[in-house]
mmCIF file of C-alpha atoms in Angstrom:
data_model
loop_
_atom_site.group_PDB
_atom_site.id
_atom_site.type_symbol
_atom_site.label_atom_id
_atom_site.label_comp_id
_atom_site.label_asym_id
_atom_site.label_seq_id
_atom_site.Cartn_x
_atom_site.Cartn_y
_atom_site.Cartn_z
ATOM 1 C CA UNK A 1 -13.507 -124.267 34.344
ATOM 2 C CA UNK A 2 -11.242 -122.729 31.539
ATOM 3 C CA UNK A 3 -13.921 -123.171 29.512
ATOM 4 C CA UNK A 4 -16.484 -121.910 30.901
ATOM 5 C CA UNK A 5 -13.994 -118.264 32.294
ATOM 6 C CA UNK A 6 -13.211 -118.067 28.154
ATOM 7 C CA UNK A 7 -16.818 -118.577 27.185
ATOM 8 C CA UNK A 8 -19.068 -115.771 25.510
ATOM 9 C CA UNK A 9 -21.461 -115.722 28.382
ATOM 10 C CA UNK A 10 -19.067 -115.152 30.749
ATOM 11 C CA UNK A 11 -17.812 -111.956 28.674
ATOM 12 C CA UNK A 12 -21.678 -110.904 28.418
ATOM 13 C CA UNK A 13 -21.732 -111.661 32.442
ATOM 14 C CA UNK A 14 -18.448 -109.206 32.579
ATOM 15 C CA UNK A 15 -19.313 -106.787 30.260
ATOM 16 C CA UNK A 16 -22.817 -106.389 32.077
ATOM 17 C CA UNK A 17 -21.266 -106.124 35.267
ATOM 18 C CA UNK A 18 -19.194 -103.231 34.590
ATOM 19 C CA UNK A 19 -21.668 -101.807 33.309
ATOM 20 C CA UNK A 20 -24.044 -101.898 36.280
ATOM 21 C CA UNK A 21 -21.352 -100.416 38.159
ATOM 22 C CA UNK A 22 -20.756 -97.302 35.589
ATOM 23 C CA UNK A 23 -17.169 -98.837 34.986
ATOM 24 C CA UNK A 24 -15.743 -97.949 38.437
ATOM 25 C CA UNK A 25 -14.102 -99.712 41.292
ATOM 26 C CA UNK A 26 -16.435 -100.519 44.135
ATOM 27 C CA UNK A 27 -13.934 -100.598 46.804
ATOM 28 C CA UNK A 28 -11.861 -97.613 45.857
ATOM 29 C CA UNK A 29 -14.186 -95.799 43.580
ATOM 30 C CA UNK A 30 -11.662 -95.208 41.210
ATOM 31 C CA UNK A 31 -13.187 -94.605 37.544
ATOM 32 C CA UNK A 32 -11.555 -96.437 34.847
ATOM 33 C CA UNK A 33 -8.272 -98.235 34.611
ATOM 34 C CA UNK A 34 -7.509 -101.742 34.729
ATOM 35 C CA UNK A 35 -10.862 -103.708 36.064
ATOM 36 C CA UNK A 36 -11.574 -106.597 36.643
ATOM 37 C CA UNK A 37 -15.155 -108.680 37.235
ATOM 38 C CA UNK A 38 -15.310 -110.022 40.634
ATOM 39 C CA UNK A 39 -17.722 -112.727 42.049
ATOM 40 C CA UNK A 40 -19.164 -112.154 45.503
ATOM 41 C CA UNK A 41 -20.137 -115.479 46.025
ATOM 42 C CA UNK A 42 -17.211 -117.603 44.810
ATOM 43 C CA UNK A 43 -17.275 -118.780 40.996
ATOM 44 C CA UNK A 44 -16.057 -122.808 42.069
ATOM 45 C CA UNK A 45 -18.688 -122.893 44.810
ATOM 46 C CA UNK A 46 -21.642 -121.304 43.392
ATOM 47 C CA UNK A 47 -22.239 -122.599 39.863
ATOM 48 C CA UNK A 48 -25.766 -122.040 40.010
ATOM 49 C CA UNK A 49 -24.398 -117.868 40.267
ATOM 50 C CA UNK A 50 -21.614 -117.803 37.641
ATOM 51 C CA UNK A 51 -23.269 -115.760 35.558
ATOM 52 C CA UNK A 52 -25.941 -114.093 37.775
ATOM 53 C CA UNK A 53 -25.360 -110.116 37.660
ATOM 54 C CA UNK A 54 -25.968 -109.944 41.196
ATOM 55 C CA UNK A 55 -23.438 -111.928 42.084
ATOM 56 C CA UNK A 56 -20.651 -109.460 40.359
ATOM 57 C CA UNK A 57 -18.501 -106.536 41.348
ATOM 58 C CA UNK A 58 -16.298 -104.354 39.383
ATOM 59 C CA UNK A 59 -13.063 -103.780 41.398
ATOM 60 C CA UNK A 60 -9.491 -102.568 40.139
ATOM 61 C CA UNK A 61 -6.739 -105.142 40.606
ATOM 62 C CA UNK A 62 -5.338 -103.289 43.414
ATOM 63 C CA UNK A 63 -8.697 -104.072 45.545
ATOM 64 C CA UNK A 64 -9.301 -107.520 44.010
ATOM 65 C CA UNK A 65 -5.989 -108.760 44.842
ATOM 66 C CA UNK A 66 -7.164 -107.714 47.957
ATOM 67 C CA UNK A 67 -10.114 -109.635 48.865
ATOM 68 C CA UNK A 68 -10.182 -113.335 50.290
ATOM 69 C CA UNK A 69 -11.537 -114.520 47.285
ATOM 70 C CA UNK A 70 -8.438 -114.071 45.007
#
């Protein structure tokens, strides 16, 4: 799974995700910061996801350390 977290398309799958989300938390709304790419659906569950766009949320840590998923 290292792999795969390191790999180029999972940066693309990042980088797109914050960008469909304008680069802002969306549990807080705060703009900016320290973010980090969060899969809805988990990432070791859904493999057939891992890189689907709709399957991602930008959240700050604060609110990602936060969710069940962490």
């Amino acid at each position: 799974l290292r792999i795969i977290r390191n790999s180029k398309a999972m940066q693309e799958w990042r980088t797109k995700v914050f960008e469909n989300d304008n680069y802002v938390c969306q549990k807080c709304f705060k703009r900016g910061g320290k973010l980090e790419a969060d899969h809805i659906k988990p990432f070791a569950h859904f493999k057939e996801l891992r890189f689907d766009i709709n399957n991602g949320r930008t959240l700050c840590v604060e609110c990602h350390y936060k969710t069940d998923t962490y």
